Each structure stands twice: as structure tokens, then as C-alpha cells.
């Protein structure tokens, strides 16, 4: 692949104009991770006026458009080090883009002068020296899944959207439809390479591992759910199952199922009265309370209950089930029947088929790629199903006829299983006892509609969690929010009227530990945005 080789970099560990490649003593174990043929040390630069600039000054969310002086597109760690070092020396505010799926203005901010776009660093390969799979931060999930399966027959339990970049997905603790069976993607991170800036303003690349004796281990930990854009620029990850032994790459990550069932059913709003709607949601929540143990035969099932407004779309259930599991079709049918039991409205099957796993990852029932829309997203974790006030608020808002907008849905996803076997403090992703994970999403096309859509979305979410200050506080039913579904509203007292700050909703008790990592590795607060980790003593 492109870039200076690791061996070449080891021999050039000299400070170059405020930048350096610093390799900790234990990093000699990765000498086999060759970056390929040598390339120029300076990243490709796209300045204002270049015809590419407009496309590279925005991500997936068209609400956020920046106007940086330059966009840097590195192809090696050395180029990232130099790009960061130059920005620091010249006093330019920078941000980092991986796949471009940031939901808030963390990357495309008016004050950002330099964007480091990691999309050209997208290699997926096996590092024989480390005995782990090396994935560069600009790789997209769909490409990672395809390469891992085709070359080695393995996978990672990541998200369902093919176009999400690894850099942001992993650092925020990404999850997906294999999570109940195999855990979170961060549970497989063996090491991470990060370009950081020290107190003297020197940019350097550091490798941090999960090894207990690694002096940089806390930097590794922070990148297992602490969110992106707070500590440095991630250039690459190494993945390996912590329980794996030996050197055979086909045995060092989970194997996906050979085939899966895909199933989709709908409950039309016609005749779906409030008691029937309530029963449907109760069934879904209580089923997950009963069936989210790691040893459950349903650990190999993932589902999303998609709730839409009455005037726009039916409610529907999307299911993926490992077709190689014993009695898989019977278990699938039993699950669908359990969710619809007692609802009194006949569910309409709109899709049921068996596909090879790799092809199933492209099923549009689980993800939609629309890089032309304006978005607002929110999140919530549930340790249990829904309370009576939450159910009443959901029904009231979804059946109102005053808001007609096709782009709104509440996606209630399966969680738990193996995810919940990992201690909360083992990674920076602390939500390890929830059984449901909710994504509240709205998409629209025109800036003129921003206020109407945002206000309805914000008020709806606040009403559902009205009993706890408008947010899913940490209690016996709810358990905070997901940093990868970034939501600036939970930092705003107008929308978060609880006594629980946004930092605790995202990171719980781990936030103070993340602040200590911030103080050590980004003492100048070079890497910052509206919900980045704050230096101790600041807010």
C-alpha cells in the first residue's frame, strides 16, 4: 500500500519542523506492518478555489458546510504527522473526517481552517508481526467486511451502513447486527495509532495497545468509545479477538454466518389504536428483557422496530437471523409472532428470504445512504422496555396529523447479548447492560424546513422523556445516549432539564478518566469540537 514503510520511518525518527514520528519501545513488534512504497511527506492539498473543495467541505449531513482554507488528504502516517504539525505551527484550527457521517457540526464548523480527510488511507491487511488485522481509519465498513470475508473468512461486528468510516465508527463504540452474538467492534481493538500533539506543539504518531504493561494503554482505552476528535488523528487500528490464540488469521476474528434470514413485516396504522400500539411496543421491549442473555438461542437474532408517523408510513419490524443456527426459521417465526401477539392487527410480510451474509450486508432494509439530505438524530439506551408515560407520548406524537413528514422514524434496535458481558470500565463505551438502543432520526431536503423539522423532533424526544428532564437519564429503565449518534441538544439546558450533564449521558463515570487522557495527550486542546472531551478544570 501507499506511504513510507514502517522500517523507513523507524530510521527517520527525527523532529522535522515541529513534527515527529515517535515510536514507543514496544512498537518494534509491528515492524512487519509495511506502509508500502515511499511517497512524498506532504499530503495532497485541496485549497479554496480548487473544483474539489466544495465536495470535500461537507460530509453526509448537508446542514453542515464548512469553508476551510485547505483540505489535506494524506496517504501515510507521516503525511498526517506533517499536516497536523503544520496546522499547529501556523495556528490553524483543524478537524478530521473519516467517512463523513458526523451528525453535528464537529468536522464542518465555521472556525475550522484545515480539514484532514482520511479517505485515502483505506487499506485492510493482515499484520503478521502483530498477529492482527490492520485497518486504516479511512476504510469504509462495507469495504472492510468484503475484504475480511473474501481473504480470510472473518468479520468485525460493526454497523449496518456500508459508507460509515472506520475512524469515527470505532472510536465511538460502534455496534451492529452481529453485536448480540459477538459484542461491539471496540471489543476487538488490539491497538490504535494516533497522531497527537504534545505541550511543546510537536505532532507525533503514537501506538497504544490493550496490553496491561503498555505505558500508552490509556490512550488505547480512550479510543474504545470515547468519541472522535478529542485526542488526535487516528490513522489505523489493529483488530484481534482478545481470546484468540495462534497465528492463523482465519481464527483471529469471528466468522460471520454463512447465510442469514432477512425478514420484514408491517403493521399499518389503520386500526392500530393506542392499546394496540402500546401492546406492540410492550411486546418488543419485554421480549428483549427476557431474551438478551449471551447464552440465549436468540443471541444470533437482531431486530429493529421502526416507528413512523401515522400520516406517512406504517410501523415495521426488520429482522436478521443467523440461518445456520439450529431451528433458525422456527425461532425467527416465533419471534415475529411474539412481537405481534395480542396486537389485534394482522402484520403484513413484505420480505422474507435467505441470503449469504456478505450480500445481506447490502440489504436496504437495514441501512439507507442519502448524502443529499439534511439530518437531525438523537439516541437513547434502554435497560428495560418503555414506561406508560413514554408509550403515551410516543403514540400521541406519532398519530398527530399536524406534522406530515416522510423522513422521520424512531428505530428501536436489539442490544445486549455478548455486548453486556464486557465490564463497563473495560472500554470507554460504558453502556453494557442495556437491551435496546434507539435512534431518533429526521431527514429533509431544504434549509427552509430546518426550524419546523428540528423543533418537532426536539419536542417529541423531550416529551417521551419528560419524566426525567427530557433526556434518558441513568436509571433502572434508561441509560443515557450514544456518542456516535451525536446530539448537541443534550448539552443545552433548554432541552436537557435534568441534573445529568451530557458528559455523563454519553460516558457515565468514565468521563473523568477520559479527561485525564485528554490532559496527557492533547494538553493544548488542539482536537476539539462542541462535545469533545474537555481538559480537567474546563467546561
Short mmCIF file of C-alpha atoms in Angstrom, two decimals:
data_model
loop_
_atom_site.label_atom_id
_atom_site.label_comp_id
_atom_site.label_asym_id
_atom_site.label_seq_id
_atom_site.Cartn_x
_atom_site.Cartn_y
_atom_site.Cartn_z
CA UNK A 1 0.00 0.00 0.00
CA UNK A 2 0.91 3.65 -0.24
CA UNK A 3 3.19 5.51 2.15
CA UNK A 4 6.63 5.26 3.74
CA UNK A 5 7.46 1.87 5.16
CA UNK A 6 7.48 1.36 8.91
CA UNK A 7 11.18 0.46 8.73
CA UNK A 8 11.95 3.68 6.89
CA UNK A 9 10.04 5.66 9.49
CA UNK A 10 11.89 3.99 12.34
CA UNK A 11 15.16 5.14 10.82
CA UNK A 12 13.89 8.70 10.41
CA UNK A 13 12.62 9.37 13.93
CA UNK A 14 13.88 12.96 13.87
CA UNK A 15 11.89 16.09 14.51
CA UNK A 16 11.03 17.81 11.24
CA UNK A 17 9.82 21.37 11.65
CA UNK A 18 7.62 20.74 14.69
CA UNK A 19 6.57 17.23 13.74
CA UNK A 20 7.95 13.83 14.64
CA UNK A 21 7.15 10.19 14.38
CA UNK A 22 7.63 8.86 17.89
CA UNK A 23 7.51 5.09 18.26
CA UNK A 24 7.26 3.69 21.80
CA UNK A 25 9.68 0.90 22.74
CA UNK A 26 7.12 -1.91 22.37
CA UNK A 27 6.25 -0.77 18.83
CA UNK A 28 9.10 -2.81 17.41
CA UNK A 29 6.65 -5.69 17.37
CA UNK A 30 4.83 -4.10 14.44
CA UNK A 31 7.83 -3.73 12.19
CA UNK A 32 6.15 -6.06 9.68
CA UNK A 33 3.28 -3.62 9.15
CA UNK A 34 4.74 -2.15 5.99
CA UNK A 35 3.16 1.04 4.66
CA UNK A 36 4.43 0.24 1.17
CA UNK A 37 6.43 2.29 -1.34
CA UNK A 38 7.72 5.67 -0.27
CA UNK A 39 5.62 8.74 -1.06
CA UNK A 40 6.09 12.47 -0.60
CA UNK A 41 5.89 13.56 3.03
CA UNK A 42 3.26 16.22 2.35
CA UNK A 43 -0.38 15.26 1.94
CA UNK A 44 -2.31 16.20 -1.17
CA UNK A 45 -3.70 19.69 -0.59
CA UNK A 46 -7.02 20.97 -1.89
CA UNK A 47 -7.24 24.77 -1.36
CA UNK A 48 -10.15 27.12 -1.80
CA UNK A 49 -10.77 27.67 -5.48
CA UNK A 50 -10.00 24.06 -6.38
CA UNK A 51 -13.02 22.44 -8.02
CA UNK A 52 -12.84 19.61 -5.44
CA UNK A 53 -13.08 21.97 -2.48
CA UNK A 54 -16.88 22.15 -2.27
CA UNK A 55 -17.26 18.37 -2.22
CA UNK A 56 -14.57 17.98 0.43
CA UNK A 57 -16.01 20.69 2.69
CA UNK A 58 -19.07 18.73 3.74
CA UNK A 59 -19.96 15.20 4.81
CA UNK A 60 -23.22 13.28 4.70
CA UNK A 61 -25.27 15.89 6.57
CA UNK A 62 -26.00 18.84 4.29
CA UNK A 63 -26.82 21.01 7.32
CA UNK A 64 -23.09 21.39 7.90
CA UNK A 65 -20.95 23.02 5.22
CA UNK A 66 -17.51 24.42 6.03
CA UNK A 67 -15.08 26.61 4.14
CA UNK A 68 -11.59 25.50 5.23
CA UNK A 69 -8.52 27.16 3.79
CA UNK A 70 -7.28 23.71 2.79
CA UNK A 71 -8.30 20.08 2.89
CA UNK A 72 -5.42 17.65 3.39
CA UNK A 73 -5.70 14.11 2.02
CA UNK A 74 -2.85 12.03 3.48
CA UNK A 75 -1.89 8.53 2.33
CA UNK A 76 0.53 7.70 5.17
CA UNK A 77 1.06 8.33 8.85
CA UNK A 78 3.99 10.59 8.04
CA UNK A 79 1.75 12.82 5.95
CA UNK A 80 -0.76 13.04 8.81
CA UNK A 81 2.02 13.99 11.24
CA UNK A 82 3.22 16.72 8.91
CA UNK A 83 -0.30 18.05 8.19
CA UNK A 84 -1.11 18.27 11.90
CA UNK A 85 2.27 19.81 12.69
CA UNK A 86 1.84 22.50 10.06
CA UNK A 87 -1.63 23.39 11.31
CA UNK A 88 -0.33 23.75 14.87
CA UNK A 89 2.72 25.81 13.85
CA UNK A 90 0.58 28.20 11.83
CA UNK A 91 -2.17 28.46 14.44
CA UNK A 92 -4.87 26.95 12.23
CA UNK A 93 -7.87 25.19 13.77
CA UNK A 94 -8.22 21.69 12.35
CA UNK A 95 -10.75 18.89 12.23
CA UNK A 96 -10.67 15.31 10.96
CA UNK A 97 -13.00 13.43 8.63
CA UNK A 98 -13.15 9.68 8.16
CA UNK A 99 -16.37 8.61 6.41
CA UNK A 100 -18.24 11.90 6.82
CA UNK A 101 -21.19 10.61 8.90
CA UNK A 102 -20.85 13.04 11.80
CA UNK A 103 -24.37 14.14 12.78
CA UNK A 104 -23.38 17.52 14.23
CA UNK A 105 -21.01 20.33 13.17
CA UNK A 106 -17.96 18.72 14.74
CA UNK A 107 -15.98 18.50 11.48
CA UNK A 108 -17.59 21.10 9.25
CA UNK A 109 -17.53 24.07 11.60
CA UNK A 110 -17.20 27.72 10.53
CA UNK A 111 -13.99 28.13 12.56
CA UNK A 112 -12.23 25.13 11.04
CA UNK A 113 -9.40 26.19 8.74
CA UNK A 114 -7.85 22.80 7.95
CA UNK A 115 -9.67 19.52 7.41
CA UNK A 116 -7.65 16.32 7.42
CA UNK A 117 -9.61 13.92 5.23
CA UNK A 118 -8.59 10.32 5.90
CA UNK A 119 -10.47 8.75 3.00
CA UNK A 120 -7.30 7.93 1.02
CA UNK A 121 -5.99 5.80 3.90
CA UNK A 122 -8.30 2.83 3.46
CA UNK A 123 -6.12 -0.28 3.49
CA UNK A 124 -7.22 -3.56 5.09
CA UNK A 125 -4.46 -6.12 5.58
CA UNK A 126 -3.07 -8.71 7.98
CA UNK A 127 -0.04 -7.69 10.03
CA UNK A 128 1.92 -10.90 10.52
CA UNK A 129 4.29 -9.37 13.08
CA UNK A 130 1.48 -8.23 15.36
CA UNK A 131 -0.79 -11.14 14.50
CA UNK A 132 -3.73 -8.81 13.97
CA UNK A 133 -5.74 -7.21 11.18
CA UNK A 134 -4.64 -3.67 10.35
CA UNK A 135 -7.38 -1.34 9.12
CA UNK A 136 -6.66 2.27 8.19
CA UNK A 137 -9.01 4.93 9.53
CA UNK A 138 -10.40 5.98 6.15
CA UNK A 139 -11.66 2.50 5.25
CA UNK A 140 -15.44 2.20 4.89
CA UNK A 141 -17.30 -0.54 6.71
CA UNK A 142 -18.61 -2.16 3.54
CA UNK A 143 -15.11 -2.48 2.14
CA UNK A 144 -13.80 -3.83 5.43
CA UNK A 145 -16.48 -6.52 5.57
CA UNK A 146 -15.84 -7.55 1.97
CA UNK A 147 -12.07 -7.73 2.31
CA UNK A 148 -12.07 -9.58 5.63
CA UNK A 149 -14.54 -12.17 4.38
CA UNK A 150 -13.05 -12.74 0.92
CA UNK A 151 -9.44 -13.01 2.07
CA UNK A 152 -9.73 -14.63 5.49
CA UNK A 153 -13.36 -15.66 6.11
CA UNK A 154 -13.74 -13.40 9.17
CA UNK A 155 -15.52 -10.19 10.09
CA UNK A 156 -15.98 -7.49 12.72
CA UNK A 157 -19.29 -6.80 14.50
CA UNK A 158 -19.67 -3.28 13.14
CA UNK A 159 -22.53 -1.20 11.83
CA UNK A 160 -25.02 -1.77 9.05
CA UNK A 161 -24.22 1.29 6.92
CA UNK A 162 -21.58 0.48 4.29
CA UNK A 163 -20.39 4.06 3.87
CA UNK A 164 -19.51 4.76 7.50
CA UNK A 165 -15.78 5.29 8.03
CA UNK A 166 -13.85 3.11 10.47
CA UNK A 167 -12.15 6.06 12.16
CA UNK A 168 -15.29 7.55 13.64
CA UNK A 169 -17.26 4.32 13.97
CA UNK A 170 -14.72 2.55 16.16
CA UNK A 171 -13.75 5.48 18.36
CA UNK A 172 -17.41 5.98 19.30
CA UNK A 173 -18.00 2.32 20.14
CA UNK A 174 -19.87 1.24 17.01
CA UNK A 175 -22.38 -1.60 17.07
CA UNK A 176 -24.30 -3.66 14.53
CA UNK A 177 -26.48 -6.66 13.84
CA UNK A 178 -23.84 -9.19 14.94
CA UNK A 179 -23.40 -7.43 18.28
CA UNK A 180 -25.64 -9.67 20.37
CA UNK A 181 -23.58 -12.65 19.22
CA UNK A 182 -20.08 -11.14 19.06
CA UNK A 183 -20.09 -7.86 21.01
CA UNK A 184 -19.03 -4.37 19.94
CA UNK A 185 -16.36 -3.59 17.38
CA UNK A 186 -14.23 -1.96 20.11
CA UNK A 187 -14.05 -5.30 21.92
CA UNK A 188 -11.67 -6.44 19.17
CA UNK A 189 -9.31 -3.45 19.07
CA UNK A 190 -5.82 -4.67 19.90
CA UNK A 191 -4.01 -1.41 19.13
CA UNK A 192 -4.50 2.03 17.66
CA UNK A 193 -2.10 4.50 16.05
CA UNK A 194 -2.86 8.14 16.82
CA UNK A 195 -1.19 11.38 15.75
CA UNK A 196 -1.14 13.59 18.84
CA UNK A 197 0.31 17.00 19.75
CA UNK A 198 2.37 17.46 22.91
CA UNK A 199 2.69 20.51 25.16
CA UNK A 200 5.53 21.85 23.02
CA UNK A 201 3.34 21.75 19.91
CA UNK A 202 5.14 18.81 18.34
CA UNK A 203 2.96 16.41 16.37
CA UNK A 204 3.90 12.75 16.66
CA UNK A 205 2.48 9.32 15.96
CA UNK A 206 1.94 7.06 18.95
CA UNK A 207 0.82 3.44 19.06
CA UNK A 208 -1.25 2.40 22.06
CA UNK A 209 -2.27 -1.19 22.81
CA UNK A 210 -4.58 -3.02 25.16
CA UNK A 211 -1.63 -4.77 26.82
CA UNK A 212 -1.64 -4.23 30.57
CA UNK A 213 2.03 -3.20 30.63
CA UNK A 214 1.75 -0.68 27.79
CA UNK A 215 2.56 2.82 29.11
CA UNK A 216 0.21 4.23 26.46
CA UNK A 217 -2.69 1.92 27.33
CA UNK A 218 -4.98 4.72 28.50
CA UNK A 219 -4.80 6.26 25.03
CA UNK A 220 -5.96 2.91 23.62
CA UNK A 221 -8.78 2.81 26.15
CA UNK A 222 -9.99 6.30 25.23
CA UNK A 223 -10.38 5.18 21.61
CA UNK A 224 -12.72 2.33 22.55
CA UNK A 225 -15.78 4.55 22.92
CA UNK A 226 -14.55 8.00 23.94
CA UNK A 227 -15.66 9.50 20.63
CA UNK A 228 -13.69 11.02 17.78
CA UNK A 229 -11.99 14.39 17.55
CA UNK A 230 -10.82 14.67 21.17
CA UNK A 231 -7.30 13.26 21.40
CA UNK A 232 -5.66 13.20 17.97
CA UNK A 233 -5.95 11.79 14.46
CA UNK A 234 -6.43 8.04 14.34
CA UNK A 235 -4.51 6.65 11.37
CA UNK A 236 -5.11 2.93 11.84
CA UNK A 237 -6.40 0.20 14.13
CA UNK A 238 -5.32 -3.38 14.70
CA UNK A 239 -8.08 -5.90 15.41
CA UNK A 240 -7.84 -9.31 17.05
CA UNK A 241 -10.17 -11.32 19.27
CA UNK A 242 -8.72 -11.00 22.79
CA UNK A 243 -9.46 -14.67 23.37
CA UNK A 244 -7.84 -15.90 20.16
CA UNK A 245 -4.65 -17.95 20.15
CA UNK A 246 -2.20 -18.91 17.45
CA UNK A 247 -1.21 -17.16 14.25
CA UNK A 248 -3.79 -18.39 11.72
CA UNK A 249 -5.61 -15.22 10.57
CA UNK A 250 -8.75 -17.22 9.79
CA UNK A 251 -9.07 -17.92 13.53
CA UNK A 252 -8.31 -14.47 14.94
CA UNK A 253 -11.66 -12.74 14.39
CA UNK A 254 -15.24 -14.04 14.41
CA UNK A 255 -16.55 -15.78 11.32
CA UNK A 256 -19.87 -14.39 10.09
CA UNK A 257 -22.73 -16.81 9.46
CA UNK A 258 -22.65 -18.41 6.02
CA UNK A 259 -26.28 -17.37 5.49
CA UNK A 260 -28.85 -15.23 7.27
CA UNK A 261 -32.58 -14.87 7.21
CA UNK A 262 -33.88 -11.41 6.32
CA UNK A 263 -37.44 -10.67 7.34
CA UNK A 264 -39.65 -7.58 7.25
CA UNK A 265 -43.24 -7.18 8.41
CA UNK A 266 -45.52 -4.14 8.67
CA UNK A 267 -48.33 -3.08 10.98
CA UNK A 268 -50.39 -0.45 9.14
CA UNK A 269 -51.70 2.39 11.24
CA UNK A 270 -55.26 1.61 10.19
CA UNK A 271 -56.97 0.14 13.28
CA UNK A 272 -53.76 0.43 15.31
CA UNK A 273 -55.42 2.02 18.32
CA UNK A 274 -53.47 3.26 21.32
CA UNK A 275 -53.95 -0.01 23.28
CA UNK A 276 -52.79 -2.00 20.24
CA UNK A 277 -49.81 0.27 19.62
CA UNK A 278 -48.93 0.03 23.30
CA UNK A 279 -49.10 -3.76 23.18
CA UNK A 280 -46.78 -3.85 20.15
CA UNK A 281 -44.10 -1.79 21.87
CA UNK A 282 -44.52 -3.60 25.17
CA UNK A 283 -44.08 -6.91 23.39
CA UNK A 284 -40.86 -5.72 21.77
CA UNK A 285 -39.38 -4.30 24.96
CA UNK A 286 -40.34 -7.19 27.22
CA UNK A 287 -39.15 -9.78 24.70
CA UNK A 288 -35.70 -8.19 24.81
CA UNK A 289 -35.74 -8.11 28.59
CA UNK A 290 -36.30 -11.88 28.55
CA UNK A 291 -34.03 -12.83 25.65
CA UNK A 292 -30.83 -10.80 25.89
CA UNK A 293 -28.60 -13.24 27.74
CA UNK A 294 -25.45 -14.26 25.88
CA UNK A 295 -26.47 -17.94 26.04
CA UNK A 296 -29.94 -17.35 24.62
CA UNK A 297 -30.73 -19.10 21.31
CA UNK A 298 -31.81 -15.62 20.23
CA UNK A 299 -28.32 -14.15 20.67
CA UNK A 300 -28.00 -14.70 16.92
CA UNK A 301 -31.05 -12.54 16.16
CA UNK A 302 -31.04 -8.79 15.58
CA UNK A 303 -34.15 -6.70 15.04
CA UNK A 304 -35.25 -3.13 14.60
CA UNK A 305 -38.77 -1.92 15.26
CA UNK A 306 -39.19 1.14 13.06
CA UNK A 307 -41.86 3.60 14.20
CA UNK A 308 -43.15 6.19 11.74
CA UNK A 309 -45.80 8.89 11.84
CA UNK A 310 -49.34 7.81 11.01
CA UNK A 311 -49.68 10.16 8.07
CA UNK A 312 -46.54 8.94 6.31
CA UNK A 313 -45.68 5.25 6.75
CA UNK A 314 -46.57 2.03 8.58
CA UNK A 315 -44.64 0.71 11.56
CA UNK A 316 -42.42 -2.18 10.57
CA UNK A 317 -40.15 -4.82 12.05
CA UNK A 318 -36.83 -5.71 10.42
CA UNK A 319 -35.09 -8.92 11.46
CA UNK A 320 -31.79 -10.61 10.70
CA UNK A 321 -31.25 -14.16 11.99
CA UNK A 322 -28.28 -16.49 11.61
CA UNK A 323 -29.69 -19.12 9.24
CA UNK A 324 -27.07 -21.67 10.31
CA UNK A 325 -28.35 -21.71 13.90
CA UNK A 326 -30.40 -24.77 14.91
CA UNK A 327 -34.11 -24.25 14.18
CA UNK A 328 -33.34 -20.78 12.86
CA UNK A 329 -36.51 -20.36 10.81
CA UNK A 330 -38.70 -21.62 13.63
CA UNK A 331 -37.02 -19.21 16.07
CA UNK A 332 -37.44 -16.36 13.61
CA UNK A 333 -41.13 -17.07 13.11
CA UNK A 334 -41.65 -17.43 16.85
CA UNK A 335 -40.00 -14.07 17.44
CA UNK A 336 -42.19 -12.29 14.88
CA UNK A 337 -45.28 -13.94 16.36
CA UNK A 338 -44.26 -12.88 19.89
CA UNK A 339 -43.90 -9.25 18.86
CA UNK A 340 -47.32 -9.25 17.22
CA UNK A 341 -49.08 -11.28 19.92
CA UNK A 342 -52.29 -9.65 21.14
CA UNK A 343 -51.87 -6.56 18.95
CA UNK A 344 -55.06 -7.34 17.05
CA UNK A 345 -53.77 -6.05 13.72
CA UNK A 346 -52.53 -8.54 11.15
CA UNK A 347 -48.90 -7.99 10.24
CA UNK A 348 -48.12 -7.88 6.54
CA UNK A 349 -44.97 -9.74 5.47
CA UNK A 350 -43.13 -7.66 2.89
CA UNK A 351 -39.84 -9.58 2.73
CA UNK A 352 -38.61 -12.98 3.86
CA UNK A 353 -35.60 -14.66 2.29
CA UNK A 354 -32.28 -16.31 2.97
CA UNK A 355 -29.06 -14.78 1.66
CA UNK A 356 -25.31 -15.26 2.05
CA UNK A 357 -24.13 -13.00 4.83
CA UNK A 358 -21.97 -10.72 2.67
CA UNK A 359 -24.83 -9.97 0.29
CA UNK A 360 -27.15 -9.40 3.25
CA UNK A 361 -24.96 -6.53 4.47
CA UNK A 362 -26.15 -4.55 1.46
CA UNK A 363 -29.84 -5.08 2.24
CA UNK A 364 -31.59 -1.73 2.14
CA UNK A 365 -33.88 -2.83 4.94
CA UNK A 366 -31.04 -2.15 7.37
CA UNK A 367 -29.42 0.98 6.01
CA UNK A 368 -30.05 3.86 3.61
CA UNK A 369 -27.34 6.01 2.06
CA UNK A 370 -28.63 9.51 1.25
CA UNK A 371 -25.76 12.04 1.05
CA UNK A 372 -28.05 14.80 -0.23
CA UNK A 373 -30.24 15.34 2.87
CA UNK A 374 -30.24 17.46 5.99
CA UNK A 375 -30.37 15.43 9.22
CA UNK A 376 -31.08 15.50 12.91
CA UNK A 377 -30.50 12.46 15.09
CA UNK A 378 -30.90 11.58 18.74
CA UNK A 379 -30.28 8.43 20.75
CA UNK A 380 -31.23 6.58 23.90
CA UNK A 381 -30.31 3.36 25.67
CA UNK A 382 -32.97 1.32 27.48
CA UNK A 383 -32.25 -1.21 30.20
CA UNK A 384 -35.92 -2.14 30.07
CA UNK A 385 -38.82 -1.58 27.71
CA UNK A 386 -40.99 1.53 27.75
CA UNK A 387 -42.84 3.10 30.68
CA UNK A 388 -46.50 4.06 30.47
CA UNK A 389 -45.75 7.80 30.06
CA UNK A 390 -43.18 7.04 27.35
CA UNK A 391 -45.67 4.88 25.44
CA UNK A 392 -48.37 7.52 25.71
CA UNK A 393 -46.03 10.24 24.44
CA UNK A 394 -44.90 8.08 21.53
CA UNK A 395 -48.46 7.33 20.45
CA UNK A 396 -49.61 10.93 20.81
CA UNK A 397 -46.83 12.35 18.67
CA UNK A 398 -46.79 9.62 16.02
CA UNK A 399 -50.56 9.81 15.46
CA UNK A 400 -50.76 13.61 15.33
CA UNK A 401 -51.85 14.93 11.94
CA UNK A 402 -50.14 18.30 12.32
CA UNK A 403 -46.76 17.03 11.20
CA UNK A 404 -46.57 15.35 7.80
CA UNK A 405 -43.02 14.41 7.01
CA UNK A 406 -41.84 11.17 5.40
CA UNK A 407 -38.29 11.38 6.70
CA UNK A 408 -38.95 10.70 10.38
CA UNK A 409 -38.55 7.41 12.26
CA UNK A 410 -37.72 6.05 15.69
CA UNK A 411 -35.59 2.94 15.24
CA UNK A 412 -35.67 0.65 18.30
CA UNK A 413 -32.80 -1.82 17.91
CA UNK A 414 -31.84 -5.06 19.65
CA UNK A 415 -28.95 -4.79 22.08
CA UNK A 416 -27.44 -6.88 24.86
CA UNK A 417 -26.15 -10.42 24.45
CA UNK A 418 -22.36 -10.59 24.36
CA UNK A 419 -22.18 -6.78 24.44
CA UNK A 420 -23.30 -6.94 28.07
CA UNK A 421 -20.68 -9.49 29.13
CA UNK A 422 -17.89 -6.90 28.98
CA UNK A 423 -17.36 -4.87 32.19
CA UNK A 424 -18.42 -1.23 31.83
CA UNK A 425 -14.93 0.05 32.68
CA UNK A 426 -13.11 -2.29 30.27
CA UNK A 427 -13.70 0.09 27.37
CA UNK A 428 -14.71 3.73 27.12
CA UNK A 429 -18.13 2.56 25.88
CA UNK A 430 -19.86 2.13 29.28
CA UNK A 431 -23.40 1.13 28.22
CA UNK A 432 -23.06 -2.57 28.97
CA UNK A 433 -26.40 -3.56 30.49
CA UNK A 434 -28.96 -2.17 28.05
CA UNK A 435 -31.25 -4.37 25.96
CA UNK A 436 -32.46 -1.73 23.48
CA UNK A 437 -30.75 1.09 21.60
CA UNK A 438 -32.83 3.82 19.97
CA UNK A 439 -32.03 6.07 17.03
CA UNK A 440 -34.40 9.01 16.54
CA UNK A 441 -33.92 10.33 13.01
CA UNK A 442 -35.29 13.06 10.77
CA UNK A 443 -34.16 13.88 7.24
CA UNK A 444 -35.29 16.62 4.88
CA UNK A 445 -34.06 18.43 1.80
CA UNK A 446 -34.32 22.20 2.16
CA UNK A 447 -32.79 24.69 4.60
CA UNK A 448 -36.14 26.49 4.72
CA UNK A 449 -37.56 23.46 6.55
CA UNK A 450 -34.89 23.33 9.24
CA UNK A 451 -36.82 25.07 12.01
CA UNK A 452 -40.03 23.09 11.54
CA UNK A 453 -38.34 19.70 11.47
CA UNK A 454 -35.88 20.40 14.24
CA UNK A 455 -38.48 21.78 16.61
CA UNK A 456 -40.87 18.87 16.11
CA UNK A 457 -38.08 16.36 16.61
CA UNK A 458 -36.72 18.08 19.70
CA UNK A 459 -40.12 18.48 21.32
CA UNK A 460 -41.12 14.87 20.59
CA UNK A 461 -37.97 13.46 22.18
CA UNK A 462 -38.31 15.76 25.18
CA UNK A 463 -41.94 14.71 25.70
CA UNK A 464 -41.11 10.99 25.65
CA UNK A 465 -38.54 11.52 28.41
CA UNK A 466 -40.46 14.30 30.17
CA UNK A 467 -40.44 12.47 33.49
CA UNK A 468 -36.63 12.58 33.57
CA UNK A 469 -35.96 16.10 32.37
CA UNK A 470 -36.32 15.49 28.65
CA UNK A 471 -33.40 13.06 28.32
CA UNK A 472 -32.87 9.32 29.03
CA UNK A 473 -31.10 9.67 32.37
CA UNK A 474 -29.22 6.85 34.08
CA UNK A 475 -31.88 4.92 35.98
CA UNK A 476 -33.47 1.47 36.06
CA UNK A 477 -35.20 1.98 32.68
CA UNK A 478 -32.95 4.24 30.60
CA UNK A 479 -29.17 4.55 30.42
CA UNK A 480 -28.07 7.66 28.58
CA UNK A 481 -27.03 8.35 24.99
CA UNK A 482 -24.66 7.14 22.25
CA UNK A 483 -21.79 9.45 21.27
CA UNK A 484 -21.80 8.20 17.66
CA UNK A 485 -25.36 9.50 17.36
CA UNK A 486 -24.09 12.91 18.42
CA UNK A 487 -26.82 15.26 19.65
CA UNK A 488 -25.85 18.79 20.65
CA UNK A 489 -29.25 19.30 22.30
CA UNK A 490 -28.30 17.24 25.35
CA UNK A 491 -25.73 19.95 26.15
CA UNK A 492 -28.47 22.61 26.09
CA UNK A 493 -30.44 23.28 29.32
CA UNK A 494 -33.47 24.14 27.18
CA UNK A 495 -33.65 20.50 26.05
CA UNK A 496 -31.85 18.76 28.91
CA UNK A 497 -33.64 19.85 32.06
CA UNK A 498 -32.29 17.01 34.14
CA UNK A 499 -29.39 17.26 36.56
CA UNK A 500 -27.41 14.81 34.42
CA UNK A 501 -24.83 16.54 32.16
CA UNK A 502 -24.21 15.45 28.58
CA UNK A 503 -20.83 14.06 29.58
CA UNK A 504 -22.48 11.55 31.92
CA UNK A 505 -25.19 10.64 29.42
CA UNK A 506 -22.50 9.66 26.92
CA UNK A 507 -19.66 8.39 29.11
CA UNK A 508 -21.11 7.85 32.59
CA UNK A 509 -18.41 7.54 35.27
CA UNK A 510 -15.67 7.15 32.67
CA UNK A 511 -15.71 10.82 31.73
CA UNK A 512 -13.16 11.86 34.37
CA UNK A 513 -10.83 9.14 33.16
CA UNK A 514 -11.23 10.43 29.60
CA UNK A 515 -10.32 13.91 30.84
CA UNK A 516 -7.06 12.57 32.25
CA UNK A 517 -6.25 11.03 28.86
CA UNK A 518 -7.06 14.36 27.25
CA UNK A 519 -4.72 16.21 29.64
CA UNK A 520 -1.84 13.88 28.85
CA UNK A 521 -2.21 13.51 25.09
CA UNK A 522 -3.80 16.78 23.96
CA UNK A 523 -2.77 19.33 26.59
CA UNK A 524 -3.11 22.23 24.11
CA UNK A 525 -6.70 21.23 23.20
CA UNK A 526 -5.83 21.07 19.51
CA UNK A 527 -8.53 18.48 18.87
CA UNK A 528 -11.84 19.96 19.92
CA UNK A 529 -15.47 20.40 18.97
CA UNK A 530 -18.76 21.14 20.71
CA UNK A 531 -18.86 17.77 22.50
CA UNK A 532 -15.19 16.80 22.65
CA UNK A 533 -13.63 15.71 25.92
CA UNK A 534 -12.76 18.79 27.98
CA UNK A 535 -9.46 19.37 29.72
CA UNK A 536 -9.75 18.98 33.50
CA UNK A 537 -10.95 22.18 35.12
CA UNK A 538 -12.70 23.44 31.97
CA UNK A 539 -16.27 23.13 30.75
#
